[in-house]
Amino acid sequence: WGEWRSARGCPRSSRVVAFRLRVEAPRGLRDDTAANDADMACSDGTVLRGDGAAGGEWGEWSDSCPPALGVCGLRTRVEAPQRTRDDTGLNSVQLICCA
């Protein structure tokens, strides 16, 4: 569930090379949301700002892809359905760099 936000992309001849997530810490008996927003850094220095929820704290920027490489894939950590317990959905992301 949820809604798609508008697509964003790096300027021509630039690639995504790093990211950071806004993640809400576990809230105990209250509704947990986990990852709420993401910013992406382009190889030309442009930062693509996410348009997500305000809950949580920004994490540190990921390591940047090595020079001449950019993001070509990703891996996500998603919580399995918790049935009668609180679900979070997306909890973490790893970007994969390649030429």
mmCIF file of N, CA and C in Angstrom:
data_model
loop_
_atom_site.group_PDB
_atom_site.id
_atom_site.type_symbol
_atom_site.label_atom_id
_atom_site.label_comp_id
_atom_site.label_asym_id
_atom_site.label_seq_id
_atom_site.Cartn_x
_atom_site.Cartn_y
_atom_site.Cartn_z
ATOM 1 N N TRP A 1 0.837 -1.173 0.000
ATOM 2 C CA TRP A 1 0.000 0.000 0.000
ATOM 3 C C TRP A 1 0.877 1.228 0.000
ATOM 4 N N GLY A 2 0.271 2.374 -0.094
ATOM 5 C CA GLY A 2 1.025 3.623 -0.190
ATOM 6 C C GLY A 2 0.784 4.276 -1.527
ATOM 7 N N GLU A 3 1.522 5.331 -1.782
ATOM 8 C CA GLU A 3 1.370 6.026 -3.052
ATOM 9 C C GLU A 3 2.742 6.320 -3.641
ATOM 10 N N TRP A 4 2.829 6.270 -4.958
ATOM 11 C CA TRP A 4 4.073 6.575 -5.649
ATOM 12 C C TRP A 4 4.302 8.070 -5.640
ATOM 13 N N ARG A 5 5.527 8.469 -5.462
ATOM 14 C CA ARG A 5 5.925 9.866 -5.562
ATOM 15 C C ARG A 5 6.471 10.102 -6.966
ATOM 16 N N SER A 6 6.707 11.360 -7.307
ATOM 17 C CA SER A 6 7.203 11.657 -8.651
ATOM 18 C C SER A 6 8.619 11.109 -8.835
ATOM 19 N N ALA A 7 8.920 10.695 -10.067
ATOM 20 C CA ALA A 7 10.242 10.167 -10.392
ATOM 21 C C ALA A 7 11.251 11.303 -10.442
ATOM 22 N N ARG A 8 12.473 11.002 -10.065
ATOM 23 C CA ARG A 8 13.572 11.966 -10.133
ATOM 24 C C ARG A 8 14.756 11.263 -10.749
ATOM 25 N N GLY A 9 15.626 12.010 -11.379
ATOM 26 C CA GLY A 9 16.816 11.422 -11.973
ATOM 27 C C GLY A 9 17.965 12.406 -11.964
ATOM 28 N N CYS A 10 19.156 11.873 -12.029
ATOM 29 C CA CYS A 10 20.356 12.716 -12.106
ATOM 30 C C CYS A 10 20.389 13.416 -13.457
ATOM 31 N N PRO A 11 21.063 14.564 -13.515
ATOM 32 C CA PRO A 11 21.220 15.240 -14.806
ATOM 33 C C PRO A 11 21.931 14.325 -15.813
ATOM 34 N N ARG A 12 21.731 14.600 -17.076
ATOM 35 C CA ARG A 12 22.328 13.813 -18.153
ATOM 36 C C ARG A 12 23.831 13.632 -17.922
ATOM 37 N N SER A 13 24.335 12.468 -18.185
ATOM 38 C CA SER A 13 25.733 12.052 -18.033
ATOM 39 C C SER A 13 26.187 12.010 -16.569
ATOM 40 N N SER A 14 25.250 11.993 -15.648
ATOM 41 C CA SER A 14 25.549 11.849 -14.232
ATOM 42 C C SER A 14 24.829 10.600 -13.726
ATOM 43 N N ARG A 15 25.354 9.994 -12.673
ATOM 44 C CA ARG A 15 24.768 8.763 -12.129
ATOM 45 C C ARG A 15 24.560 8.888 -10.630
ATOM 46 N N VAL A 16 23.601 8.132 -10.102
ATOM 47 C CA VAL A 16 23.460 8.017 -8.649
ATOM 48 C C VAL A 16 24.685 7.273 -8.127
ATOM 49 N N VAL A 17 25.294 7.827 -7.060
ATOM 50 C CA VAL A 17 26.510 7.217 -6.515
ATOM 51 C C VAL A 17 26.440 6.964 -5.008
ATOM 52 N N ALA A 18 25.433 7.516 -4.316
ATOM 53 C CA ALA A 18 25.319 7.324 -2.870
ATOM 54 C C ALA A 18 23.891 7.668 -2.439
ATOM 55 N N PHE A 19 23.546 7.317 -1.199
ATOM 56 C CA PHE A 19 22.211 7.590 -0.685
ATOM 57 C C PHE A 19 22.240 7.701 0.834
ATOM 58 N N ARG A 20 21.133 8.170 1.375
ATOM 59 C CA ARG A 20 20.893 8.114 2.811
ATOM 60 C C ARG A 20 19.402 7.902 3.018
ATOM 61 N N LEU A 21 19.045 7.268 4.115
ATOM 62 C CA LEU A 21 17.649 6.986 4.441
ATOM 63 C C LEU A 21 17.225 7.736 5.691
ATOM 64 N N ARG A 22 15.951 8.091 5.735
ATOM 65 C CA ARG A 22 15.345 8.578 6.975
ATOM 66 C C ARG A 22 14.589 7.385 7.565
ATOM 67 N N VAL A 23 14.979 6.983 8.762
ATOM 68 C CA VAL A 23 14.417 5.778 9.375
ATOM 69 C C VAL A 23 13.887 6.099 10.762
ATOM 70 N N GLU A 24 12.682 5.641 11.015
ATOM 71 C CA GLU A 24 12.096 5.790 12.344
ATOM 72 C C GLU A 24 12.475 4.585 13.194
ATOM 73 N N ALA A 25 12.966 4.841 14.397
ATOM 74 C CA ALA A 25 13.320 3.761 15.328
ATOM 75 C C ALA A 25 12.058 3.038 15.794
ATOM 76 N N PRO A 26 12.197 1.799 16.260
ATOM 77 C CA PRO A 26 11.027 1.078 16.791
ATOM 78 C C PRO A 26 10.325 1.905 17.868
ATOM 79 N N ARG A 27 8.993 1.883 17.851
ATOM 80 C CA ARG A 27 8.198 2.711 18.760
ATOM 81 C C ARG A 27 7.451 1.897 19.805
ATOM 82 N N GLY A 28 7.849 0.653 20.027
ATOM 83 C CA GLY A 28 7.171 -0.153 21.044
ATOM 84 C C GLY A 28 5.766 -0.512 20.638
ATOM 85 N N LEU A 29 4.804 -0.107 21.428
ATOM 86 C CA LEU A 29 3.404 -0.457 21.165
ATOM 87 C C LEU A 29 2.753 0.433 20.115
ATOM 88 N N ARG A 30 3.417 1.507 19.705
ATOM 89 C CA ARG A 30 2.863 2.391 18.685
ATOM 90 C C ARG A 30 3.253 1.902 17.299
ATOM 91 N N ASP A 31 2.606 2.434 16.265
ATOM 92 C CA ASP A 31 2.828 1.986 14.888
ATOM 93 C C ASP A 31 4.259 2.289 14.427
ATOM 94 N N ASP A 32 4.972 1.256 13.980
ATOM 95 C CA ASP A 32 6.322 1.413 13.434
ATOM 96 C C ASP A 32 6.259 1.660 11.936
ATOM 97 N N THR A 33 7.132 2.541 11.441
ATOM 98 C CA THR A 33 7.143 2.813 10.009
ATOM 99 C C THR A 33 8.460 2.475 9.336
ATOM 100 N N ALA A 34 9.568 2.447 10.063
ATOM 101 C CA ALA A 34 10.913 2.129 9.537
ATOM 102 C C ALA A 34 11.351 3.181 8.518
ATOM 103 N N ALA A 35 11.765 2.764 7.304
ATOM 104 C CA ALA A 35 12.278 3.714 6.303
ATOM 105 C C ALA A 35 11.140 4.586 5.772
ATOM 106 N N ASN A 36 11.336 5.902 5.848
ATOM 107 C CA ASN A 36 10.299 6.848 5.447
ATOM 108 C C ASN A 36 10.682 7.756 4.288
ATOM 109 N N ASP A 37 11.974 7.855 3.990
ATOM 110 C CA ASP A 37 12.405 8.784 2.951
ATOM 111 C C ASP A 37 13.822 8.415 2.526
ATOM 112 N N ALA A 38 14.226 8.884 1.361
ATOM 113 C CA ALA A 38 15.586 8.638 0.864
ATOM 114 C C ALA A 38 16.048 9.833 0.046
ATOM 115 N N ASP A 39 17.312 10.162 0.178
ATOM 116 C CA ASP A 39 17.974 11.146 -0.675
ATOM 117 C C ASP A 39 19.042 10.403 -1.460
ATOM 118 N N MET A 40 19.273 10.803 -2.696
ATOM 119 C CA MET A 40 20.288 10.187 -3.555
ATOM 120 C C MET A 40 21.274 11.259 -4.007
ATOM 121 N N ALA A 41 22.554 10.912 -4.053
ATOM 122 C CA ALA A 41 23.588 11.833 -4.524
ATOM 123 C C ALA A 41 24.017 11.416 -5.928
ATOM 124 N N CYS A 42 24.124 12.382 -6.815
ATOM 125 C CA CYS A 42 24.566 12.147 -8.186
ATOM 126 C C CYS A 42 26.068 12.418 -8.303
ATOM 127 N N SER A 43 26.684 11.827 -9.307
ATOM 128 C CA SER A 43 28.133 11.973 -9.499
ATOM 129 C C SER A 43 28.555 13.417 -9.792
ATOM 130 N N ASP A 44 27.631 14.280 -10.233
ATOM 131 C CA ASP A 44 27.972 15.687 -10.488
ATOM 132 C C ASP A 44 27.741 16.574 -9.264
ATOM 133 N N GLY A 45 27.353 15.967 -8.131
ATOM 134 C CA GLY A 45 27.119 16.723 -6.903
ATOM 135 C C GLY A 45 25.667 17.072 -6.644
ATOM 136 N N THR A 46 24.796 16.850 -7.616
ATOM 137 C CA THR A 46 23.368 17.094 -7.424
ATOM 138 C C THR A 46 22.838 16.130 -6.364
ATOM 139 N N VAL A 47 21.953 16.613 -5.499
ATOM 140 C CA VAL A 47 21.291 15.754 -4.513
ATOM 141 C C VAL A 47 19.812 15.683 -4.874
ATOM 142 N N LEU A 48 19.324 14.473 -5.057
ATOM 143 C CA LEU A 48 17.906 14.245 -5.346
ATOM 144 C C LEU A 48 17.206 14.035 -4.011
ATOM 145 N N ARG A 49 16.378 14.995 -3.619
ATOM 146 C CA ARG A 49 15.675 14.930 -2.341
ATOM 147 C C ARG A 49 14.435 14.070 -2.470
ATOM 148 N N GLY A 50 14.233 13.194 -1.498
ATOM 149 C CA GLY A 50 13.032 12.365 -1.472
ATOM 150 C C GLY A 50 11.818 13.206 -1.128
ATOM 151 N N ASP A 51 10.680 12.613 -1.214
ATOM 152 C CA ASP A 51 9.421 13.303 -0.927
ATOM 153 C C ASP A 51 8.611 12.424 0.017
ATOM 154 N N GLY A 52 9.304 11.836 1.007
ATOM 155 C CA GLY A 52 8.654 10.885 1.897
ATOM 156 C C GLY A 52 8.124 11.533 3.163
ATOM 157 N N ALA A 53 7.865 10.688 4.151
ATOM 158 C CA ALA A 53 7.315 11.136 5.426
ATOM 159 C C ALA A 53 8.399 11.758 6.300
ATOM 160 N N ALA A 54 7.971 12.557 7.261
ATOM 161 C CA ALA A 54 8.897 13.289 8.121
ATOM 162 C C ALA A 54 9.353 12.477 9.338
ATOM 163 N N GLY A 55 8.768 11.307 9.579
ATOM 164 C CA GLY A 55 9.109 10.538 10.776
ATOM 165 C C GLY A 55 10.500 9.954 10.720
ATOM 166 N N GLY A 56 11.212 10.002 11.837
ATOM 167 C CA GLY A 56 12.519 9.365 11.924
ATOM 168 C C GLY A 56 13.668 10.338 11.783
ATOM 169 N N GLU A 57 14.859 9.774 11.772
ATOM 170 C CA GLU A 57 16.093 10.549 11.691
ATOM 171 C C GLU A 57 16.859 10.157 10.435
ATOM 172 N N TRP A 58 17.555 11.121 9.843
ATOM 173 C CA TRP A 58 18.389 10.836 8.680
ATOM 174 C C TRP A 58 19.624 10.063 9.120
ATOM 175 N N GLY A 59 19.954 9.017 8.397
ATOM 176 C CA GLY A 59 21.180 8.284 8.626
ATOM 177 C C GLY A 59 22.330 8.963 7.905
ATOM 178 N N GLU A 60 23.506 8.415 8.086
ATOM 179 C CA GLU A 60 24.686 8.920 7.391
ATOM 180 C C GLU A 60 24.595 8.576 5.902
ATOM 181 N N TRP A 61 25.303 9.320 5.071
ATOM 182 C CA TRP A 61 25.386 8.991 3.651
ATOM 183 C C TRP A 61 26.146 7.678 3.499
ATOM 184 N N SER A 62 25.722 6.872 2.557
ATOM 185 C CA SER A 62 26.434 5.629 2.252
ATOM 186 C C SER A 62 27.800 5.959 1.665
ATOM 187 N N ASP A 63 28.657 4.957 1.602
ATOM 188 C CA ASP A 63 29.894 5.134 0.847
ATOM 189 C C ASP A 63 29.508 5.416 -0.599
ATOM 190 N N SER A 64 30.293 6.220 -1.267
ATOM 191 C CA SER A 64 30.035 6.542 -2.661
ATOM 192 C C SER A 64 30.613 5.468 -3.570
ATOM 193 N N CYS A 65 29.992 5.268 -4.709
ATOM 194 C CA CYS A 65 30.562 4.367 -5.711
ATOM 195 C C CYS A 65 31.953 4.883 -6.100
ATOM 196 N N PRO A 66 32.876 3.999 -6.448
ATOM 197 C CA PRO A 66 34.197 4.445 -6.915
ATOM 198 C C PRO A 66 34.062 5.306 -8.172
ATOM 199 N N PRO A 67 35.072 6.136 -8.453
ATOM 200 C CA PRO A 67 35.029 6.989 -9.652
ATOM 201 C C PRO A 67 34.729 6.167 -10.915
ATOM 202 N N ALA A 68 33.968 6.757 -11.816
ATOM 203 C CA ALA A 68 33.560 6.157 -13.098
ATOM 204 C C ALA A 68 32.514 5.062 -12.944
ATOM 205 N N LEU A 69 32.075 4.767 -11.719
ATOM 206 C CA LEU A 69 31.008 3.783 -11.505
ATOM 207 C C LEU A 69 29.775 4.498 -10.984
ATOM 208 N N GLY A 70 28.643 3.838 -11.114
ATOM 209 C CA GLY A 70 27.385 4.376 -10.598
ATOM 210 C C GLY A 70 26.489 3.236 -10.171
ATOM 211 N N VAL A 71 25.372 3.583 -9.603
ATOM 212 C CA VAL A 71 24.435 2.572 -9.125
ATOM 213 C C VAL A 71 23.767 1.888 -10.318
ATOM 214 N N CYS A 72 23.813 0.559 -10.303
ATOM 215 C CA CYS A 72 23.155 -0.212 -11.366
ATOM 216 C C CYS A 72 22.157 -1.211 -10.787
ATOM 217 N N GLY A 73 22.050 -1.266 -9.474
ATOM 218 C CA GLY A 73 21.115 -2.184 -8.849
ATOM 219 C C GLY A 73 20.979 -1.886 -7.369
ATOM 220 N N LEU A 74 20.062 -2.571 -6.730
ATOM 221 C CA LEU A 74 19.887 -2.395 -5.302
ATOM 222 C C LEU A 74 19.344 -3.660 -4.673
ATOM 223 N N ARG A 75 19.534 -3.727 -3.390
ATOM 224 C CA ARG A 75 19.016 -4.832 -2.583
ATOM 225 C C ARG A 75 18.283 -4.195 -1.416
ATOM 226 N N THR A 76 17.113 -4.710 -1.083
ATOM 227 C CA THR A 76 16.318 -4.142 0.002
ATOM 228 C C THR A 76 16.125 -5.144 1.124
ATOM 229 N N ARG A 77 15.993 -4.623 2.325
ATOM 230 C CA ARG A 77 15.641 -5.450 3.486
ATOM 231 C C ARG A 77 14.206 -5.100 3.841
ATOM 232 N N VAL A 78 13.313 -6.083 3.706
ATOM 233 C CA VAL A 78 11.891 -5.879 3.935
ATOM 234 C C VAL A 78 11.419 -6.882 4.979
ATOM 235 N N GLU A 79 10.726 -6.392 5.983
ATOM 236 C CA GLU A 79 10.218 -7.266 7.038
ATOM 237 C C GLU A 79 9.071 -8.127 6.506
ATOM 238 N N ALA A 80 9.100 -9.391 6.843
ATOM 239 C CA ALA A 80 8.003 -10.290 6.478
ATOM 240 C C ALA A 80 6.740 -9.885 7.242
ATOM 241 N N PRO A 81 5.558 -10.213 6.699
ATOM 242 C CA PRO A 81 4.315 -9.901 7.414
ATOM 243 C C PRO A 81 4.347 -10.458 8.837
ATOM 244 N N GLN A 82 3.910 -9.654 9.786
ATOM 245 C CA GLN A 82 3.949 -10.024 11.204
ATOM 246 C C GLN A 82 2.613 -10.555 11.719
ATOM 247 N N ARG A 83 1.686 -10.746 10.850
ATOM 248 C CA ARG A 83 0.337 -11.223 11.184
ATOM 249 C C ARG A 83 -0.331 -10.307 12.195
ATOM 250 N N THR A 84 -0.359 -10.664 13.451
ATOM 251 C CA THR A 84 -1.064 -9.845 14.448
ATOM 252 C C THR A 84 -0.159 -8.781 15.065
ATOM 253 N N ARG A 85 1.125 -8.773 14.719
ATOM 254 C CA ARG A 85 2.051 -7.761 15.243
ATOM 255 C C ARG A 85 2.259 -6.667 14.209
ATOM 256 N N ASP A 86 2.939 -5.618 14.595
ATOM 257 C CA ASP A 86 3.139 -4.438 13.751
ATOM 258 C C ASP A 86 4.134 -4.712 12.619
ATOM 259 N N ASP A 87 3.752 -4.394 11.390
ATOM 260 C CA ASP A 87 4.632 -4.524 10.229
ATOM 261 C C ASP A 87 5.364 -3.200 9.985
ATOM 262 N N THR A 88 6.570 -3.282 9.409
ATOM 263 C CA THR A 88 7.288 -2.060 9.067
ATOM 264 C C THR A 88 7.492 -1.889 7.567
ATOM 265 N N GLY A 89 7.654 -2.947 6.802
ATOM 266 C CA GLY A 89 7.941 -2.816 5.372
ATOM 267 C C GLY A 89 9.425 -2.677 5.125
ATOM 268 N N LEU A 90 9.836 -1.597 4.438
ATOM 269 C CA LEU A 90 11.231 -1.384 4.075
ATOM 270 C C LEU A 90 12.046 -0.971 5.297
ATOM 271 N N ASN A 91 13.158 -1.689 5.536
ATOM 272 C CA ASN A 91 14.002 -1.394 6.692
ATOM 273 C C ASN A 91 15.413 -0.955 6.328
ATOM 274 N N SER A 92 15.915 -1.339 5.163
ATOM 275 C CA SER A 92 17.258 -0.929 4.771
ATOM 276 C C SER A 92 17.443 -1.143 3.270
ATOM 277 N N VAL A 93 18.485 -0.495 2.721
ATOM 278 C CA VAL A 93 18.794 -0.591 1.292
ATOM 279 C C VAL A 93 20.292 -0.684 1.131
ATOM 280 N N GLN A 94 20.741 -1.497 0.182
ATOM 281 C CA GLN A 94 22.141 -1.525 -0.240
ATOM 282 C C GLN A 94 22.146 -1.248 -1.741
ATOM 283 N N LEU A 95 22.993 -0.310 -2.166
ATOM 284 C CA LEU A 95 23.134 -0.016 -3.589
ATOM 285 C C LEU A 95 24.306 -0.789 -4.163
ATOM 286 N N ILE A 96 24.189 -1.207 -5.401
ATOM 287 C CA ILE A 96 25.228 -1.960 -6.087
ATOM 288 C C ILE A 96 25.815 -1.077 -7.178
ATOM 289 N N CYS A 97 27.138 -0.923 -7.161
ATOM 290 C CA CYS A 97 27.820 -0.063 -8.124
ATOM 291 C C CYS A 97 28.400 -0.896 -9.276
ATOM 292 N N CYS A 98 28.348 -0.360 -10.483
ATOM 293 C CA CYS A 98 28.984 -1.016 -11.637
ATOM 294 C C CYS A 98 29.238 0.044 -12.708
ATOM 295 N N ALA A 99 29.948 -0.351 -13.763
ATOM 296 C CA ALA A 99 30.306 0.585 -14.843
ATOM 297 C C ALA A 99 29.123 0.821 -15.753
#
